[in-house]
mmCIF file of C-alpha atoms and ligand atoms in Angstrom:
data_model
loop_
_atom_site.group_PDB
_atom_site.id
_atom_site.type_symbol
_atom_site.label_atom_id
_atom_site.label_comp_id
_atom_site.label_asym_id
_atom_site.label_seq_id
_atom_site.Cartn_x
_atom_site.Cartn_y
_atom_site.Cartn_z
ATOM 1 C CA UNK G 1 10.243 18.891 -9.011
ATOM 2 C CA UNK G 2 10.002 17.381 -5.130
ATOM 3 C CA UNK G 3 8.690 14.399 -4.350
ATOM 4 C CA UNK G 4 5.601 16.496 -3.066
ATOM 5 C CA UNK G 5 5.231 18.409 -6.633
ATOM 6 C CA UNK G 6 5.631 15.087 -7.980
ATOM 7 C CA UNK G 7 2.946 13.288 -6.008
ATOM 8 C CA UNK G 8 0.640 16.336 -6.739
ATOM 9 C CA UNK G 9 1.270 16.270 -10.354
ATOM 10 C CA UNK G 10 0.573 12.800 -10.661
ATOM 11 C CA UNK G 11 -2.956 12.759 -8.575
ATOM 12 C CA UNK G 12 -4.070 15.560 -10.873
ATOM 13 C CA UNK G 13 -2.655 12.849 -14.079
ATOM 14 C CA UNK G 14 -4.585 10.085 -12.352
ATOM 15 C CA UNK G 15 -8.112 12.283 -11.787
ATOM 16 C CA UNK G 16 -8.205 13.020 -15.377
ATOM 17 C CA UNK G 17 -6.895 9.295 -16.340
ATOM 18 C CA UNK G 18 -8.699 7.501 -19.127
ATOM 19 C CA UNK G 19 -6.276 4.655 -19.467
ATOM 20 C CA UNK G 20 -8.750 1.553 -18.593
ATOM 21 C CA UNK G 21 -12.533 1.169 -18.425
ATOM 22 C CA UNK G 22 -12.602 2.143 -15.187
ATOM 23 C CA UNK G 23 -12.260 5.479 -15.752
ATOM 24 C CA UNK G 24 -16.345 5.064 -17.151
ATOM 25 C CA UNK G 25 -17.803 4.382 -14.467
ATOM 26 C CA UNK G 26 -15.806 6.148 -11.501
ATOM 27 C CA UNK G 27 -17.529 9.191 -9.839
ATOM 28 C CA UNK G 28 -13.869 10.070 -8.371
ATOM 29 C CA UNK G 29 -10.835 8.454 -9.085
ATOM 30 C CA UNK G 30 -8.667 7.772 -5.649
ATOM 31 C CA UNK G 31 -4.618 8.524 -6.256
ATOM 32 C CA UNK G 32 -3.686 8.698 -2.745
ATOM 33 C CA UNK G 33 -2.896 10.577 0.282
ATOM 34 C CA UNK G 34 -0.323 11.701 2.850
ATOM 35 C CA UNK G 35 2.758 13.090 3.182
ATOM 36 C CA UNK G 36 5.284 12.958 0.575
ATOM 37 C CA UNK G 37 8.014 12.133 3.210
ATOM 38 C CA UNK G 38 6.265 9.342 4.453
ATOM 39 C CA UNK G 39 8.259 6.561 5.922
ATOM 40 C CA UNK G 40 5.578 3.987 6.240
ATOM 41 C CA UNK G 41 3.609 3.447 2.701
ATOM 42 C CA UNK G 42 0.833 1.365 2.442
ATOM 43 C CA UNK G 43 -1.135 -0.115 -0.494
ATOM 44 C CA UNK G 44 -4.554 -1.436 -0.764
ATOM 45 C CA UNK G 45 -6.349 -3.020 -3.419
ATOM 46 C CA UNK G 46 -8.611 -0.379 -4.985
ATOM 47 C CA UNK G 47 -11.250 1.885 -3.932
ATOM 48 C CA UNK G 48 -14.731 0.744 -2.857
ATOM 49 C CA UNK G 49 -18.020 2.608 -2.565
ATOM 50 C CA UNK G 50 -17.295 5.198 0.078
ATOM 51 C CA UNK G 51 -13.813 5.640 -1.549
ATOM 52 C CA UNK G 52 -15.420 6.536 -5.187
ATOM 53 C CA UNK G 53 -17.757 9.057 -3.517
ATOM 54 C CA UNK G 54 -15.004 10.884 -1.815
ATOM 55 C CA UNK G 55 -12.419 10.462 -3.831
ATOM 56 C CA UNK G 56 -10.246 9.593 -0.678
ATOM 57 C CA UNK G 57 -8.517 6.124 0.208
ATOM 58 C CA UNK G 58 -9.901 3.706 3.299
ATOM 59 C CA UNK G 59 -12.357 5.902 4.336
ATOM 60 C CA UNK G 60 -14.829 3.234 4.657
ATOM 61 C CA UNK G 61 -15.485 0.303 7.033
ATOM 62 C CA UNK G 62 -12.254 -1.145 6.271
ATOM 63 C CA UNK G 63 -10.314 2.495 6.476
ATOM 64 C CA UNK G 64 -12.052 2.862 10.366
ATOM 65 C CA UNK G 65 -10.574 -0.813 11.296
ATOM 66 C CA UNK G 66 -7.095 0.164 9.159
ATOM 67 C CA UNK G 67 -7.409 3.414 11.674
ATOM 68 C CA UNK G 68 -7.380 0.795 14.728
ATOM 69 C CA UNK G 69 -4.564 -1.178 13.070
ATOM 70 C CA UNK G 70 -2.227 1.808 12.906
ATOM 71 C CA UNK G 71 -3.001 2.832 16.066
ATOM 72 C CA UNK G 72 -1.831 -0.499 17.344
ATOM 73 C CA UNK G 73 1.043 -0.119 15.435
ATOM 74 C CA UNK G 74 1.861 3.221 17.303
ATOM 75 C CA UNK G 75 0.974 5.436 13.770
ATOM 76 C CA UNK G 76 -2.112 7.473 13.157
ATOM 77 C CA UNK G 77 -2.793 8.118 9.093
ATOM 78 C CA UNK G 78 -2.200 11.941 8.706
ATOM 79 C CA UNK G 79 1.920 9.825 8.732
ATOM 80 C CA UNK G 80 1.356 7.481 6.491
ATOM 81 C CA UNK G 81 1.045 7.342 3.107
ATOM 82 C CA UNK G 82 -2.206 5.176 1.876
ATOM 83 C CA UNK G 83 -2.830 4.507 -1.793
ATOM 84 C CA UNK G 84 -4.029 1.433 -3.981
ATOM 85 C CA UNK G 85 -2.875 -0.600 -7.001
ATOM 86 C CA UNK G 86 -5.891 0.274 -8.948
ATOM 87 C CA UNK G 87 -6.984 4.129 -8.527
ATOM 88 C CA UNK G 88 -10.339 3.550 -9.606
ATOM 89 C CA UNK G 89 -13.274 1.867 -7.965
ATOM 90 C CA UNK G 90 -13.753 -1.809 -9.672
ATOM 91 C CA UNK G 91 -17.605 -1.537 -10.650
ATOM 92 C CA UNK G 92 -19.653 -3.835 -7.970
ATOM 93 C CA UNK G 93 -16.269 -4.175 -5.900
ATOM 94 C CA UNK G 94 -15.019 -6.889 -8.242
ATOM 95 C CA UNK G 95 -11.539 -7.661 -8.214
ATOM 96 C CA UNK G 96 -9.230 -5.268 -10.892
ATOM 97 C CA UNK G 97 -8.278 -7.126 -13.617
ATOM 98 C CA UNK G 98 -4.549 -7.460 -15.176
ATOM 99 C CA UNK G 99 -5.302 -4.913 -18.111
ATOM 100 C CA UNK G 100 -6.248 -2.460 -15.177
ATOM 101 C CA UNK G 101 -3.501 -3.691 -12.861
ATOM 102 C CA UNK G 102 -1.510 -2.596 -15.819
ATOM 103 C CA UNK G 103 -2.982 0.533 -16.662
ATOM 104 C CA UNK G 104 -2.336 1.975 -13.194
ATOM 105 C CA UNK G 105 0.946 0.122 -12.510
ATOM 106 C CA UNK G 106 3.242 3.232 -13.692
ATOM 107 C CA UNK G 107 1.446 5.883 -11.459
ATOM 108 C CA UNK G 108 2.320 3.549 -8.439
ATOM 109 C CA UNK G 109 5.634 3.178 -9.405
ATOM 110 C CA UNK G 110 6.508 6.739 -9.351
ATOM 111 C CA UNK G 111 4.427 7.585 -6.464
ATOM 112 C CA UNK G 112 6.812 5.108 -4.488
ATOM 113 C CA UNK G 113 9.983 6.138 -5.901
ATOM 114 C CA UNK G 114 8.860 10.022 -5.193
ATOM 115 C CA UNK G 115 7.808 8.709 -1.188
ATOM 116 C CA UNK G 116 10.752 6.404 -1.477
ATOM 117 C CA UNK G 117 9.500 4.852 1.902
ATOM 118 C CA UNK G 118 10.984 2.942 4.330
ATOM 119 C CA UNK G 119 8.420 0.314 4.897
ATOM 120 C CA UNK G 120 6.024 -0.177 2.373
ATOM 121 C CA UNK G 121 2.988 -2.210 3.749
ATOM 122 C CA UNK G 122 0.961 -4.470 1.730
ATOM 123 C CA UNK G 123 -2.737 -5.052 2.224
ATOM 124 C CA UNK G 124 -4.291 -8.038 0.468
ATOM 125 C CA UNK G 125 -3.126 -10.187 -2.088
ATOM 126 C CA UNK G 126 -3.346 -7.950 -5.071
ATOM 127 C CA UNK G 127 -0.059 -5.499 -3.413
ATOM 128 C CA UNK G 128 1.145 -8.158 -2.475
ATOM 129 C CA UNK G 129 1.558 -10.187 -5.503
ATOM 130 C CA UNK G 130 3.610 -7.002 -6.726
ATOM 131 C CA UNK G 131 6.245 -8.056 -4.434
ATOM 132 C CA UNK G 132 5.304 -11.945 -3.977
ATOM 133 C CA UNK G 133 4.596 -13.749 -6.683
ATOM 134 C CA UNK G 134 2.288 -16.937 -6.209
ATOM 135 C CA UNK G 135 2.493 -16.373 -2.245
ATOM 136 C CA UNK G 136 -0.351 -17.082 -0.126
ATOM 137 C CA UNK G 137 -0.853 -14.310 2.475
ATOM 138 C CA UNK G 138 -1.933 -17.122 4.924
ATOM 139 C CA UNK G 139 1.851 -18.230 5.518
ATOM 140 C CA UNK G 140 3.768 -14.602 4.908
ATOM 141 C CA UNK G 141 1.709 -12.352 6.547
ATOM 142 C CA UNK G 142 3.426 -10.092 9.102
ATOM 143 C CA UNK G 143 6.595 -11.699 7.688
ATOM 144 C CA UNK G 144 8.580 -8.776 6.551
ATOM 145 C CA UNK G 145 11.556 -8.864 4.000
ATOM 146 C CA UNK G 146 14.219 -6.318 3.066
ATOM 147 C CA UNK G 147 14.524 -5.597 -0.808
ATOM 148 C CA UNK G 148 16.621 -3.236 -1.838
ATOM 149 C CA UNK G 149 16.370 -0.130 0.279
ATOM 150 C CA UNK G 150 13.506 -0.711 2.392
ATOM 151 C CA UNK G 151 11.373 -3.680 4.317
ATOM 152 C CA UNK G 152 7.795 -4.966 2.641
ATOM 153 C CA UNK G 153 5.312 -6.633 4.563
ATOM 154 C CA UNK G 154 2.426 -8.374 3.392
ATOM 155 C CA UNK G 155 -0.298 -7.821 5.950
ATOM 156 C CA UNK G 156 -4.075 -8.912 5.441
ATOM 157 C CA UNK G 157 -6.346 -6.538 3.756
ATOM 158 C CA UNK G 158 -8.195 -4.918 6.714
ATOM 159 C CA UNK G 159 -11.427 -5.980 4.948
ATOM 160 C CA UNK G 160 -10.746 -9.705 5.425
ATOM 161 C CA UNK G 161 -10.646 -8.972 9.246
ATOM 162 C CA UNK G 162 -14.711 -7.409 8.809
ATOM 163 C CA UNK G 163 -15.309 -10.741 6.833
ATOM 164 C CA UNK G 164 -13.598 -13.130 9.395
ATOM 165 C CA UNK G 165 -13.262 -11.807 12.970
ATOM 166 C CA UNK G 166 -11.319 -14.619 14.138
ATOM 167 C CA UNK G 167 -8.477 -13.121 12.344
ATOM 168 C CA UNK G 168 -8.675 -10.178 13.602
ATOM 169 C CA UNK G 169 -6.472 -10.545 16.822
ATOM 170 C CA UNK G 170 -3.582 -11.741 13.737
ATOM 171 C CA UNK G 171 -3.803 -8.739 11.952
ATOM 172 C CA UNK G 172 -3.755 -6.455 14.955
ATOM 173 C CA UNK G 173 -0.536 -8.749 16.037
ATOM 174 C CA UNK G 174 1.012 -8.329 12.843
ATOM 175 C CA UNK G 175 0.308 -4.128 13.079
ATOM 176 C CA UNK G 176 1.660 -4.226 16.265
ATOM 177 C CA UNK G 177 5.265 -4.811 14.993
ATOM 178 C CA UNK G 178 5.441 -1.529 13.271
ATOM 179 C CA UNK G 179 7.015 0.578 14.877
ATOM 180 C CA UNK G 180 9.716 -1.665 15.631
ATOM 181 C CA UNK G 181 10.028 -2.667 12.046
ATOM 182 C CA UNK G 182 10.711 1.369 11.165
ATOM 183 C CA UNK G 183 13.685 1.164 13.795
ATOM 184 C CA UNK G 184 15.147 -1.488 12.331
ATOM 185 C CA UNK G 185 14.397 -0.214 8.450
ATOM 186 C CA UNK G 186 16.287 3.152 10.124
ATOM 187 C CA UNK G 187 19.235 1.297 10.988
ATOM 188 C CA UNK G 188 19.320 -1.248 7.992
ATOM 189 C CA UNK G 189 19.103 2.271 5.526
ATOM 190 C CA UNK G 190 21.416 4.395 7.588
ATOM 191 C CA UNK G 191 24.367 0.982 7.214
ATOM 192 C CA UNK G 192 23.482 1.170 3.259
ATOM 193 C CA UNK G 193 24.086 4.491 2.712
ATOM 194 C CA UNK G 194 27.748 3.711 1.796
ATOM 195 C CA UNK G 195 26.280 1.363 -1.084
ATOM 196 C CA UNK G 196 25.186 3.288 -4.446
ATOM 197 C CA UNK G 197 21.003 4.035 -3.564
ATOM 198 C CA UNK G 198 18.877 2.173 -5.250
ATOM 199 C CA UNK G 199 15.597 2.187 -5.404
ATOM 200 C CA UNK G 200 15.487 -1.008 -7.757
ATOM 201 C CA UNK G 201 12.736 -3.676 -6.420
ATOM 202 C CA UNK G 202 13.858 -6.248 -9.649
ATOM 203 C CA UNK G 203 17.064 -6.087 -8.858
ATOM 204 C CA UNK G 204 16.990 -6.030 -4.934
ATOM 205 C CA UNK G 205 18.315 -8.602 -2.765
ATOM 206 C CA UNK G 206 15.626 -10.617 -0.742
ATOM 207 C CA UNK G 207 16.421 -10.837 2.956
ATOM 208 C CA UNK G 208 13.877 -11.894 5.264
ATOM 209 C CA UNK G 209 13.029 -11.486 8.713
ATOM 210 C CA UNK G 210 10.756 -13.838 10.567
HETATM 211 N N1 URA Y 1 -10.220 -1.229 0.096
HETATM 212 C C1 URA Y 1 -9.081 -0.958 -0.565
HETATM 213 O O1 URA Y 1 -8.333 -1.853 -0.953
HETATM 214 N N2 URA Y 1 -8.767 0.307 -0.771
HETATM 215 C C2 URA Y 1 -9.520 1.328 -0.353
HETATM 216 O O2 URA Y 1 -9.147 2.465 -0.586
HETATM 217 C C3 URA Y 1 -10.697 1.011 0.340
HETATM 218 C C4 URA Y 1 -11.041 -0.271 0.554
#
């Protein structure tokens, strides 16, 4: 299979998924979209109302400001990839919880090894304590660190700008690096491509880039 066979095969696993309890009380479970050669990835928390009802990810409040922070960042969505950790929509917007964290973990996992992207952005603290463990997203976001094959940067979940507007200008600052960041995560994959690929995040070497 392709990577895009792949990532079709495993939204229809995930719409038909009955691995947690969330699977009850979703009207539409949300696996993901964009293109399967993506080079920017990006990875929310899980889906909300609007999200649920149209089985589609950030296509609420948050997903209009996300919009803005692309643009800043010199990308529009239809060429990025946009998914969540959890695939279905937390009842009441409560935060998932670990057994559902783990329930969905494996469907993320191959969806980024089929996009293998360059940049994978995180948004909020729940993607980023994939990568970051027992960070605070008040002192790394924006910061973005090579692992492996490809740069991850924690950003602020787009929502957290709606709630606090003074952070806004931040988050649209730390957006605004993107496109030099896929430059750089051009030239830092086309120097590694003498090294045996890996697409290994345990294993990867942490180099960061303030
Ligand atoms: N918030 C998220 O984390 N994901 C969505 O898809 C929508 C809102």
């Amino acid at each position: 299979m392709n990577s895009e066979e792949i990532l079709r095969d495993l939204a229809a696993q995930i719409n038909t998924c009955q691995n947690c309890v969330l699977a009850q009380t979703r009207k539409h479970a949300v696996p993901g979209e964009g293109p399967a050669n993506a080079e920017i990835m990006l990875i929310g928390e899980g889906p909300g109302f609007h999200e649920n009802e149209q089985g589609r990810p950030f296509v609420g409040q948050a997903g209009k400001f996300l919009d803005e922070l692309l643009a800043a960042g010199g990308f529009d969505r239809e060429t990025v990839f946009i998914t969540n950790v959890v695939k279905c929509r937390p009842p009441g917007n409560r935060d998932p919880q670990p057994v559902e964290l783990e329930a969905c973990q494996a469907y993320l996992d191959q969806q980024i090894a089929a996009i293998n992207p360059l940049i994978i952005v995180t948004l909020g603290r729940f993607s980023m304590a994939r990568y970051f463990k027992d960070a605070k997203i008040s002192q790394i976001h924006g910061h973005a660190s090579w692992m492996g094959n490809r740069f991850i940067i924690p950003m602020y979940h787009p929502a957290a700008g709606l709630h606090q507007p003074n952070i806004k200008p931040t988050i649209m600052q730390d957006f605004r690096q993107l496109s030099a960041l896929v430059e750089k995560a051009r030239k830092s994959a086309s120097a590694h491509t003498d090294a045996p690929a890996s697409n290994d995040e345990d294993n990867a070497t942490q180099l960061s880039f303030f």
